[in-house]
Short mmCIF file of C-alpha atoms in Angstrom, two decimals:
data_model
loop_
_atom_site.label_atom_id
_atom_site.label_comp_id
_atom_site.label_asym_id
_atom_site.label_seq_id
_atom_site.Cartn_x
_atom_site.Cartn_y
_atom_site.Cartn_z
CA MET N 1 202.76 100.66 121.87
CA LYS N 2 204.14 102.84 118.97
CA LYS N 3 207.09 104.03 121.14
CA THR N 4 208.34 100.53 121.90
CA THR N 5 207.86 99.10 118.29
CA ALA N 6 209.23 102.03 116.34
CA PRO N 7 212.93 101.50 117.38
CA ILE N 8 212.55 97.79 116.68
CA ILE N 9 211.12 98.45 113.11
CA LEU N 10 213.94 101.00 112.43
CA LEU N 11 216.52 98.53 113.72
CA CYS N 12 215.15 95.80 111.46
CA CYS N 13 215.07 98.09 108.50
CA LEU N 14 218.66 99.03 109.08
CA THR N 15 219.68 95.28 109.40
CA TRP N 16 217.97 94.55 106.07
CA SER N 17 219.74 97.54 104.63
CA VAL N 18 223.11 96.22 105.75
CA PHE N 19 222.53 92.73 104.45
CA SER N 20 221.08 93.79 101.13
CA LYS N 21 224.27 95.75 100.24
CA PRO N 22 227.37 93.86 100.23
CA GLN N 23 229.99 95.71 102.23
CA PHE N 24 233.16 94.43 100.40
CA PRO N 25 235.27 95.56 97.43
CA GLU N 26 234.03 94.66 93.94
CA LYS N 27 237.24 92.83 93.13
CA GLU N 28 236.44 90.19 95.69
CA LYS N 29 233.70 88.91 93.51
CA ASP N 30 236.33 87.65 90.96
CA PRO N 31 237.74 84.39 91.85
CA ALA N 32 240.91 85.29 90.25
CA TYR N 33 241.51 87.83 92.97
CA TRP N 34 241.51 84.99 95.67
CA ASN N 35 243.50 82.53 93.49
CA LYS N 36 246.29 85.04 92.89
CA TRP N 37 246.44 85.92 96.61
CA ALA N 38 246.66 82.25 97.43
CA GLN N 39 249.39 81.66 94.81
CA ARG N 40 251.46 84.69 96.32
CA THR N 41 251.09 83.17 99.66
CA LEU N 42 252.08 79.75 98.39
CA HIS N 43 255.21 81.12 96.77
CA ASP N 44 256.14 82.75 100.14
CA ALA N 45 255.48 79.64 101.95
CA LEU N 46 257.84 77.65 99.66
CA GLN N 47 260.57 79.84 100.31
CA LEU N 48 260.49 78.80 104.10
CA GLN N 49 262.15 75.70 102.95
CA GLU N 50 265.43 77.62 103.28
CA LEU N 51 265.43 77.64 107.04
CA ASN N 52 267.31 80.55 108.94
CA LYS N 53 269.73 78.69 111.16
CA ASN N 54 271.93 81.74 111.84
CA VAL N 55 273.04 82.40 115.35
CA ALA N 56 270.79 85.15 116.70
CA LYS N 57 272.81 88.04 117.80
CA ASN N 58 269.67 89.80 119.09
CA LEU N 59 266.56 88.49 120.81
CA ILE N 60 263.17 90.49 121.25
CA LEU N 61 260.22 89.19 123.00
CA PHE N 62 256.97 91.04 122.56
CA LEU N 63 254.53 90.04 125.28
CA GLY N 64 250.88 91.18 124.84
CA ASP N 65 249.51 90.71 128.21
CA GLY N 66 246.03 89.00 127.98
CA MET N 67 246.37 89.12 124.21
CA GLY N 68 244.42 85.97 123.41
CA VAL N 69 243.48 84.98 119.80
CA PRO N 70 240.17 86.90 119.81
CA THR N 71 241.97 89.96 120.93
CA ILE N 72 244.40 89.59 118.07
CA THR N 73 241.60 89.12 115.53
CA ALA N 74 239.67 92.21 116.95
CA ALA N 75 242.77 94.27 116.98
CA ARG N 76 243.56 93.35 113.37
CA ILE N 77 239.97 94.61 112.39
CA LEU N 78 240.42 97.78 114.46
CA LYS N 79 243.72 98.51 112.82
CA GLY N 80 242.24 98.39 109.50
CA GLN N 81 239.22 100.48 110.37
CA LEU N 82 241.51 103.06 111.85
CA SER N 83 243.00 103.30 108.45
CA GLY N 84 239.71 103.67 106.67
CA VAL N 85 239.04 100.04 105.42
CA SER N 86 236.64 97.38 106.62
CA GLY N 87 239.38 95.80 108.64
CA GLU N 88 238.96 91.96 108.26
CA GLU N 89 241.44 91.88 105.41
CA SER N 90 244.03 93.91 107.15
CA GLN N 91 247.30 92.54 108.50
CA LEU N 92 248.91 93.02 111.87
CA GLU N 93 252.78 93.09 111.88
CA MET N 94 252.66 89.89 113.86
CA ASP N 95 250.43 88.22 110.95
CA LYS N 96 253.41 88.68 108.68
CA PHE N 97 255.54 86.39 110.82
CA PRO N 98 256.17 83.14 109.04
CA TYR N 99 255.99 80.80 111.95
CA VAL N 100 253.07 80.35 114.29
CA ALA N 101 252.62 77.98 117.28
CA LEU N 102 250.28 77.68 120.22
CA SER N 103 251.34 77.96 123.83
CA LYS N 104 249.62 76.06 126.73
CA THR N 105 249.40 78.61 129.46
CA TYR N 106 248.22 76.69 132.62
CA ASN N 107 250.27 77.28 135.84
CA THR N 108 251.43 74.27 137.94
CA ASN N 109 248.68 74.88 140.26
CA ALA N 110 246.05 76.62 138.01
CA GLN N 111 244.05 75.60 135.03
CA VAL N 112 243.48 79.39 134.18
CA ALA N 113 246.84 81.15 134.61
CA ASP N 114 247.82 84.41 135.95
CA SER N 115 250.61 86.81 134.74
CA ALA N 116 253.23 85.83 137.20
CA GLY N 117 253.31 82.11 136.98
CA THR N 118 253.20 82.51 133.17
CA ALA N 119 255.97 85.02 133.06
CA THR N 120 258.24 82.69 134.93
CA ALA N 121 257.52 80.11 132.33
CA TYR N 122 258.28 82.09 129.12
CA LEU N 123 261.18 83.97 130.75
CA CYS N 124 262.71 81.33 133.10
CA GLY N 125 261.92 78.28 131.28
CA VAL N 126 260.04 76.45 133.98
CA LYS N 127 256.36 76.36 134.85
CA ALA N 128 255.46 77.83 138.26
CA ASN N 129 252.63 78.50 140.74
CA GLU N 130 250.28 81.45 140.12
CA GLY N 131 251.27 84.48 141.87
CA THR N 132 254.94 83.87 142.01
CA VAL N 133 257.90 85.15 139.79
CA GLY N 134 261.33 83.77 139.25
CA VAL N 135 260.78 80.65 141.48
CA THR N 136 259.99 77.09 140.92
CA ALA N 137 256.75 75.23 141.77
CA ALA N 138 258.08 74.38 145.17
CA ALA N 139 257.72 77.93 146.36
CA VAL N 140 254.31 78.67 147.71
CA ARG N 141 252.61 82.04 147.21
CA SER N 142 253.14 84.48 150.06
CA GLN N 143 255.27 82.19 152.15
CA CYS N 144 258.54 83.89 152.32
CA ASN N 145 260.47 80.78 153.73
CA THR N 146 259.77 78.86 150.53
CA THR N 147 261.85 81.21 148.42
CA SER N 148 265.39 80.21 149.29
CA GLY N 149 266.75 77.46 147.26
CA ASN N 150 263.91 77.63 144.73
CA GLU N 151 265.02 80.63 142.69
CA VAL N 152 265.35 80.31 138.89
CA THR N 153 266.95 82.69 136.54
CA SER N 154 265.60 84.27 133.34
CA ILE N 155 266.80 84.49 129.67
CA LEU N 156 267.50 88.30 130.50
CA ARG N 157 270.04 86.98 132.99
CA TRP N 158 271.37 84.42 130.58
CA ALA N 159 271.88 87.08 127.83
CA LYS N 160 273.48 89.51 130.33
CA ASP N 161 275.98 86.85 131.56
CA ALA N 162 276.77 86.11 127.78
CA GLY N 163 277.91 89.65 127.39
CA LYS N 164 274.83 91.05 125.68
CA SER N 165 273.01 94.22 126.59
CA VAL N 166 269.56 93.63 128.03
CA GLY N 167 266.44 95.89 128.47
CA ILE N 168 262.86 95.93 129.77
CA VAL N 169 260.16 98.11 128.30
CA THR N 170 256.55 98.01 129.67
CA THR N 171 253.45 100.05 129.77
CA THR N 172 252.84 98.84 133.33
CA ARG N 173 254.92 99.52 136.36
CA VAL N 174 258.52 97.90 135.88
CA ASN N 175 257.97 95.78 138.97
CA HIS N 176 254.64 94.33 137.78
CA ALA N 177 254.26 90.61 137.17
CA THR N 178 255.58 90.28 133.60
CA PRO N 179 258.91 92.20 133.92
CA SER N 180 259.57 91.15 137.44
CA ALA N 181 260.12 87.54 136.45
CA ALA N 182 262.87 88.68 134.28
CA TYR N 183 265.03 89.84 137.47
CA ALA N 184 263.21 88.96 140.63
CA HIS N 185 262.59 85.89 142.75
CA CYS N 186 259.56 86.45 144.83
CA VAL N 187 256.77 84.35 146.17
CA ASP N 188 254.28 87.18 145.83
CA ARG N 189 253.79 89.20 142.74
CA ASP N 190 252.04 91.98 144.80
CA TRP N 191 255.23 92.73 146.86
CA PHE N 192 256.00 95.79 144.77
CA SER N 193 257.81 97.60 147.56
CA ASP N 194 258.35 96.80 151.21
CA GLY N 195 255.38 99.02 151.85
CA GLU N 196 253.29 96.18 150.45
CA MET N 197 254.90 93.34 152.36
CA PRO N 198 253.79 91.78 155.59
CA SER N 199 256.26 92.33 158.39
CA GLU N 200 256.88 88.70 159.01
CA ALA N 201 258.19 88.41 155.35
CA LEU N 202 260.55 91.28 155.78
CA GLU N 203 261.77 89.90 159.13
CA ALA N 204 262.36 86.69 157.39
CA GLY N 205 264.79 88.34 154.74
CA CYS N 206 262.59 88.50 151.68
CA LYS N 207 263.05 91.54 149.58
CA ASP N 208 260.47 93.55 147.60
CA ILE N 209 260.40 93.35 143.81
CA ALA N 210 261.49 97.11 143.41
CA LEU N 211 264.59 96.46 145.40
CA GLN N 212 265.51 93.28 143.46
CA LEU N 213 265.28 95.24 140.21
CA PHE N 214 268.26 97.17 141.19
CA GLU N 215 270.10 94.56 143.12
CA ASN N 216 269.68 91.19 141.39
CA ILE N 217 271.05 92.35 138.00
CA PRO N 218 272.52 95.66 138.98
CA ASN N 219 273.47 96.62 135.38
CA ILE N 220 270.32 96.23 133.29
CA ASP N 221 271.07 98.52 130.46
CA VAL N 222 267.53 99.89 129.79
CA ILE N 223 264.45 99.91 131.97
CA MET N 224 261.53 101.89 130.89
CA GLY N 225 257.85 101.88 132.24
CA GLY N 226 255.97 103.24 135.35
CA GLY N 227 256.40 102.59 138.96
CA ARG N 228 258.21 105.65 140.48
CA LYS N 229 256.14 105.56 143.85
CA TYR N 230 257.71 102.18 144.75
CA MET N 231 261.32 103.49 144.47
CA SER N 232 261.06 106.41 146.95
CA PRO N 233 260.44 106.71 150.69
CA LYS N 234 256.94 106.69 152.18
CA ASN N 235 255.11 109.91 151.74
CA THR N 236 257.68 111.44 149.48
CA SER N 237 255.97 113.73 146.80
CA ASP N 238 256.05 112.50 143.26
CA VAL N 239 257.92 114.70 140.72
CA GLU N 240 255.01 114.95 138.44
CA TYR N 241 252.06 114.95 140.78
CA PRO N 242 253.37 116.58 143.98
CA ALA N 243 250.02 117.48 145.44
CA GLU N 244 248.44 114.07 145.00
CA LEU N 245 248.97 111.76 147.99
CA LYS N 246 247.91 108.60 146.25
CA HIS N 247 251.18 109.06 144.04
CA SER N 248 253.58 109.52 146.97
CA GLY N 249 256.37 107.11 147.66
CA THR N 250 255.57 103.80 149.46
CA ARG N 251 258.96 102.49 150.77
CA LYS N 252 259.22 102.06 154.54
CA ASP N 253 263.02 101.46 154.52
CA GLY N 254 263.60 105.15 153.66
CA ARG N 255 265.62 104.33 150.57
CA ASN N 256 265.33 106.33 147.31
CA LEU N 257 266.18 103.68 144.76
CA VAL N 258 266.26 106.12 141.80
CA GLU N 259 268.79 108.33 143.56
CA GLU N 260 270.93 105.36 144.51
CA TRP N 261 270.87 104.21 140.72
CA LYS N 262 271.71 107.60 139.61
CA ASN N 263 274.66 107.84 141.83
CA ARG N 264 275.88 104.46 140.85
CA MET N 265 275.68 105.20 137.24
CA ALA N 266 276.86 108.72 137.23
CA ASP N 267 280.24 107.83 135.68
CA GLN N 268 278.75 105.22 133.34
CA LYS N 269 276.64 107.35 130.96
CA GLY N 270 273.48 106.50 133.00
CA HIS N 271 270.58 108.87 132.49
CA PHE N 272 267.22 108.84 134.50
CA VAL N 273 264.13 110.48 132.69
CA TRP N 274 260.58 110.69 133.87
CA ASN N 275 258.88 112.37 130.85
CA ARG N 276 258.57 112.01 127.09
CA LYS N 277 260.47 115.36 126.29
CA ASP N 278 263.51 114.14 128.11
CA LEU N 279 263.43 110.64 126.77
CA LEU N 280 263.28 111.94 123.10
CA SER N 281 265.98 114.54 123.66
CA LEU N 282 268.47 111.90 124.58
CA ASN N 283 271.30 111.01 122.12
CA PRO N 284 271.43 107.26 122.31
CA ASN N 285 275.21 107.31 121.38
CA ASP N 286 275.77 109.27 124.68
CA VAL N 287 273.68 106.77 126.79
CA ASP N 288 274.85 103.39 127.95
CA TYR N 289 272.29 102.98 130.76
CA LEU N 290 268.72 104.27 130.86
CA LEU N 291 266.14 104.37 133.53
CA GLY N 292 262.85 105.70 132.60
CA LEU N 293 259.98 105.90 135.09
CA PHE N 294 257.23 107.88 133.41
CA GLU N 295 254.34 107.42 136.01
CA PRO N 296 254.05 106.64 139.70
CA GLY N 297 252.16 103.46 138.76
CA ASP N 298 251.19 102.11 135.42
CA LEU N 299 251.35 104.22 132.24
CA PRO N 300 247.98 105.59 131.11
CA TYR N 301 246.05 103.87 128.25
CA ASP N 302 247.31 104.92 124.94
CA LEU N 303 243.89 106.56 124.18
CA GLU N 304 244.25 108.67 127.30
CA ARG N 305 248.08 109.35 127.03
CA ASN N 306 249.29 112.86 127.61
CA LYS N 307 251.62 113.11 124.51
CA GLU N 308 253.53 115.85 126.16
CA THR N 309 254.66 113.77 129.26
CA ASP N 310 254.08 110.05 128.44
CA PRO N 311 255.96 108.26 125.66
CA SER N 312 254.25 105.59 123.47
CA LEU N 313 255.25 102.14 123.58
CA THR N 314 256.65 102.42 120.23
CA GLU N 315 258.72 105.40 121.13
CA MET N 316 260.17 103.61 124.17
CA VAL N 317 261.08 100.56 121.98
CA ASP N 318 262.75 102.75 119.36
CA VAL N 319 264.91 104.45 121.98
CA ALA N 320 265.75 101.16 123.73
CA ILE N 321 266.87 99.37 120.54
CA GLN N 322 269.03 102.34 119.63
CA ILE N 323 270.87 102.12 123.06
CA LEU N 324 271.01 98.32 123.10
CA GLN N 325 272.23 97.61 119.65
CA LYS N 326 275.42 99.54 120.32
CA ASN N 327 276.72 96.36 121.83
CA PRO N 328 278.69 94.28 119.27
CA GLN N 329 277.58 91.12 121.04
CA GLY N 330 273.92 91.95 120.67
CA PHE N 331 271.13 92.38 123.00
CA TYR N 332 267.97 90.81 124.67
CA LEU N 333 264.82 92.99 124.97
CA LEU N 334 261.62 92.29 126.73
CA VAL N 335 258.71 94.45 125.59
CA GLU N 336 255.33 94.27 127.38
CA GLY N 337 252.01 95.64 126.04
CA GLY N 338 250.79 95.33 129.61
CA ARG N 339 247.65 97.40 129.63
CA ILE N 340 245.82 95.13 127.03
CA ASP N 341 245.20 92.96 130.11
CA HIS N 342 244.09 95.96 132.25
CA GLY N 343 241.50 97.00 129.59
CA HIS N 344 239.88 93.70 129.59
CA HIS N 345 239.87 93.39 133.30
CA GLU N 346 237.87 96.47 133.42
CA GLY N 347 235.60 95.37 130.61
CA LYS N 348 236.83 98.27 128.49
CA ALA N 349 237.37 96.52 125.26
CA LYS N 350 238.10 99.85 123.32
CA GLN N 351 241.05 100.42 125.58
CA ALA N 352 242.31 96.95 125.44
CA LEU N 353 242.27 96.73 121.64
CA HIS N 354 243.83 100.22 121.02
CA GLU N 355 246.70 98.98 123.39
CA ALA N 356 247.06 95.96 121.11
CA VAL N 357 247.28 98.08 117.98
CA GLU N 358 249.84 100.30 119.59
CA MET N 359 252.00 97.25 120.56
CA ASP N 360 251.68 96.14 116.90
CA ARG N 361 253.09 99.50 115.98
CA ALA N 362 256.18 98.85 118.16
CA ILE N 363 256.56 95.50 116.49
CA HIS N 364 256.71 97.29 113.09
CA ARG N 365 259.23 99.68 114.40
CA ALA N 366 261.48 97.12 115.83
CA GLY N 367 261.39 95.34 112.50
CA LEU N 368 262.58 98.44 110.61
CA VAL N 369 265.52 98.95 112.81
CA THR N 370 266.68 95.24 113.10
CA SER N 371 267.59 92.48 110.72
CA LEU N 372 266.01 89.12 110.01
CA GLU N 373 269.38 87.82 109.44
CA ASP N 374 270.51 88.12 113.11
CA THR N 375 267.44 89.12 115.24
CA LEU N 376 265.06 86.56 116.50
CA THR N 377 261.58 88.35 117.37
CA VAL N 378 258.89 86.31 119.16
CA VAL N 379 255.38 87.82 119.74
CA THR N 380 253.17 86.05 122.21
CA ALA N 381 250.75 86.33 125.19
CA ASP N 382 250.88 85.03 128.74
CA HIS N 383 247.14 84.18 128.75
CA SER N 384 243.89 85.07 127.17
CA HIS N 385 240.62 86.54 128.58
CA VAL N 386 236.94 85.79 128.53
CA PHE N 387 236.52 88.24 125.72
CA SER N 388 234.67 87.61 122.49
CA PHE N 389 233.10 89.13 119.52
CA GLY N 390 230.38 87.59 117.22
CA GLY N 391 226.56 88.03 116.47
CA TYR N 392 226.78 87.52 112.71
CA THR N 393 228.07 91.06 112.11
CA PRO N 394 228.36 92.15 108.33
CA ARG N 395 231.76 92.82 106.72
CA GLY N 396 233.19 96.28 107.93
CA ASN N 397 230.86 96.48 110.93
CA SER N 398 232.42 98.76 113.66
CA ILE N 399 234.44 96.27 115.90
CA PHE N 400 232.75 98.16 118.79
CA GLY N 401 229.41 98.23 116.92
CA LEU N 402 226.02 96.46 117.48
CA ALA N 403 225.22 93.00 116.06
CA PRO N 404 222.74 93.35 113.19
CA MET N 405 219.91 91.72 115.10
CA LEU N 406 217.91 91.88 118.43
CA SER N 407 218.05 89.22 121.05
CA ASP N 408 215.16 86.75 120.27
CA VAL N 409 214.79 86.29 123.99
CA ASP N 410 214.63 89.90 125.51
CA GLN N 411 214.30 91.75 122.10
CA LYS N 412 217.00 94.25 122.91
CA PRO N 413 220.16 95.01 120.81
CA PHE N 414 223.64 93.84 121.73
CA THR N 415 227.20 94.73 120.88
CA SER N 416 229.27 92.27 118.83
CA ILE N 417 231.83 92.43 121.85
CA LEU N 418 230.85 90.70 124.84
CA TYR N 419 232.67 89.27 127.97
CA GLY N 420 231.92 86.08 129.79
CA ASN N 421 232.20 87.91 133.10
CA GLY N 422 233.13 91.30 134.35
CA PRO N 423 231.92 94.73 135.32
CA GLY N 424 229.77 95.13 132.31
CA PHE N 425 226.81 93.06 133.78
CA LYS N 426 223.99 95.46 134.51
CA LEU N 427 220.23 94.97 135.21
CA VAL N 428 217.78 97.84 134.92
CA ASN N 429 214.52 97.04 136.52
CA GLY N 430 215.35 93.40 136.69
CA VAL N 431 216.21 93.06 132.93
CA ARG N 432 219.08 93.48 130.79
CA GLU N 433 220.12 97.07 130.08
CA ASN N 434 218.95 98.36 126.69
CA ILE N 435 222.41 99.61 125.29
CA SER N 436 220.65 101.68 122.64
CA THR N 437 220.41 104.21 125.47
CA VAL N 438 224.16 104.49 126.07
CA ASP N 439 227.29 105.31 124.06
CA TYR N 440 228.67 101.82 123.49
CA GLU N 441 231.51 103.28 121.48
CA ASP N 442 232.77 105.36 124.25
CA ASN N 443 236.43 104.87 125.10
CA ASN N 444 235.54 103.52 128.67
CA TYR N 445 232.19 101.70 127.83
CA HIS N 446 231.99 98.51 129.90
CA ALA N 447 230.83 95.76 127.39
CA GLN N 448 228.14 93.72 128.71
CA SER N 449 229.03 90.55 130.58
CA ALA N 450 227.20 87.24 131.43
CA VAL N 451 228.33 87.09 135.06
CA PRO N 452 228.78 90.15 137.35
CA LEU N 453 232.45 90.42 138.65
CA ARG N 454 234.34 93.71 139.71
CA SER N 455 237.20 92.51 137.56
CA GLU N 456 236.80 90.29 134.49
CA THR N 457 238.89 87.11 134.54
CA HIS N 458 241.48 85.52 132.32
CA GLY N 459 240.69 82.80 129.80
CA GLY N 460 242.31 79.35 129.88
CA GLU N 461 242.56 78.63 126.10
CA ASP N 462 246.10 78.43 124.38
CA VAL N 463 247.72 81.50 123.01
CA ALA N 464 249.44 82.23 119.81
CA VAL N 465 253.19 82.43 119.38
CA PHE N 466 254.50 84.31 116.28
CA SER N 467 258.32 84.14 115.47
CA ARG N 468 260.79 85.37 112.79
CA GLY N 469 264.49 85.38 112.41
CA PRO N 470 267.13 82.74 113.29
CA MET N 471 265.61 79.45 114.44
CA ALA N 472 262.17 80.86 114.50
CA HIS N 473 261.05 77.42 112.91
CA LEU N 474 261.73 75.83 116.26
CA LEU N 475 258.57 77.56 117.54
CA HIS N 476 255.81 75.30 115.93
CA GLY N 477 252.96 73.18 116.78
CA VAL N 478 251.29 73.21 120.41
CA GLN N 479 254.02 73.63 122.99
CA GLU N 480 254.23 74.16 126.73
CA GLN N 481 254.89 77.87 127.56
CA ASN N 482 258.17 77.33 129.22
CA TYR N 483 259.74 76.03 125.86
CA ILE N 484 259.72 79.56 124.63
CA PRO N 485 262.86 80.81 126.23
CA HIS N 486 264.78 77.52 125.65
CA VAL N 487 264.27 78.11 121.88
CA MET N 488 265.37 81.76 122.13
CA ALA N 489 268.41 80.61 124.19
CA TYR N 490 269.24 77.97 121.72
CA ALA N 491 268.99 80.39 118.82
CA ALA N 492 271.42 82.81 120.51
CA CYS N 493 273.77 80.21 122.02
CA ILE N 494 273.28 81.36 125.60
CA GLY N 495 272.12 79.86 128.86
CA GLN N 496 272.25 76.02 128.63
CA ASN N 497 272.28 75.99 124.81
CA LYS N 498 275.83 76.55 123.82
CA ARG N 499 277.33 73.23 122.75
CA HIS N 500 275.73 73.11 119.29
CA CYS N 501 277.32 76.46 118.44
CA LEU N 502 280.71 75.21 119.40
CA SER N 503 280.51 71.95 117.41
CA ALA N 504 278.39 73.18 114.47
CA SER N 505 281.30 72.96 112.04
CA SER N 506 282.06 69.28 112.85
CA HIS N 507 278.70 68.21 111.53
CA ALA N 508 279.29 69.64 108.09
CA PRO N 509 281.15 67.35 105.38
CA ALA N 510 284.75 68.18 105.54
CA PRO N 511 286.17 69.58 102.28
CA THR N 512 289.44 67.91 100.76
CA LYS N 513 291.12 71.17 101.29
CA THR N 514 290.45 73.95 103.60
CA PRO N 515 292.26 77.22 103.11
CA ALA N 516 294.24 78.35 106.16
CA ILE N 517 292.18 81.75 106.27
CA LEU N 518 288.83 79.83 106.16
CA MET N 519 289.81 77.45 108.90
CA ALA N 520 290.96 80.29 111.10
CA LEU N 521 287.63 82.11 110.52
CA LEU N 522 285.63 78.82 111.48
CA ILE N 523 287.66 78.49 114.59
CA LEU N 524 287.26 82.11 115.61
CA THR N 525 283.35 81.83 114.88
CA GLY N 526 283.14 78.80 117.20
CA THR N 527 285.00 80.55 119.97
CA LEU N 528 282.82 83.70 119.73
CA CYS N 529 279.70 81.67 119.93
#
């Protein structure tokens, strides 16, 4: 009896100790602290009456795959705790953006969306079926013959056609669901190479996603992520892992797409890199085209990253912007923090949240090297997850720590972080596992879930959209997800949204006398837009 009650008594004592000592700064007891904070915020908000209606020279979309609102909040706390504070009062970079909206993420045939149909929405401007990229809802997943005639183009293509430089940076393979919607038209998100495609689809003329990366928009200026094995012939050894068969090439057509790209770009300042050292040794002034494939598949989690061979998301973004911003007409950059999603699917909340914090570092870096005056930056997610944290935890509680109470049903402790379903469901002798016997702050700990699944599922709630820069105020309220690229295109005067740029001067009251030089400048500005 003593053995079972002692831990409970100890935990209760610890709980009382936590609650009896306020875990917050002394200054927060003074109402003047909160009032001054609110007044500063009010002052900043009033400044937003002066809307930034500049033409956006540059467009950056940061996509946190699976980064629902609970993930954002937990990542904010983690960011603060990593810097030695309690965390709740901290700010993510995206928190500082002046405009916030909500995006409805459902697919045309799915209440709870997947990453392919959503990518088609926020990149191509139309809602689509789950599992399909770059095609309308008339296309049916895995049915090759429904592809032709149902293709839709993305904002990356609109920007390229307008003379801008374009780039894709991701922590997943570059032919994964999110990036592929920027350039591919495919009825199955899993057709990474022809080695993953059914023979009937190949015979019907459908192309794999890796091939489309290099053929559909052949001059994408910057491509960085993983996915080497999908670019080389079947059984070809990987440059980094030559002895590991699982990393060998998958292509059945015998083509080496990387070598083909290198040959095509040889005289165009094109560079291929496969490790961090080579990436960071590049002089961006000498690079017009960059292909960086740092892993056979997805990049490793940031917590497990080999800092000698794999660049961080922040490093990739920094190099990408340095190359892209050389174009006087500006650029479009898609950045995906793709492994936030993978961490959640595996029930590994610590991996997911550290991925989100790393993406926030990349957002900070992008802000340092661009200007609010001419760069529209949008941060959002494709969908959420059934991830939550609660349990009446006290201020400053480790985001990966225990709730300050035992379950009043099974009398066992539980972590604040829990999943609605996933691999963390575990019974020991027919009852819930006692997590006091495991290291629940381990990097790869599977947080407990209510329903057993090998892979945790997405969540169906709306996700946040943060924006700053020219026309950012147009991203407001609760919107359909496909609205996002239309706003970005409008801000940059590309795609369908050009007329307002050409006629903007006609809406302003005409002065009695317009100097000839000023008139010439106005006409030139309208022509360039």
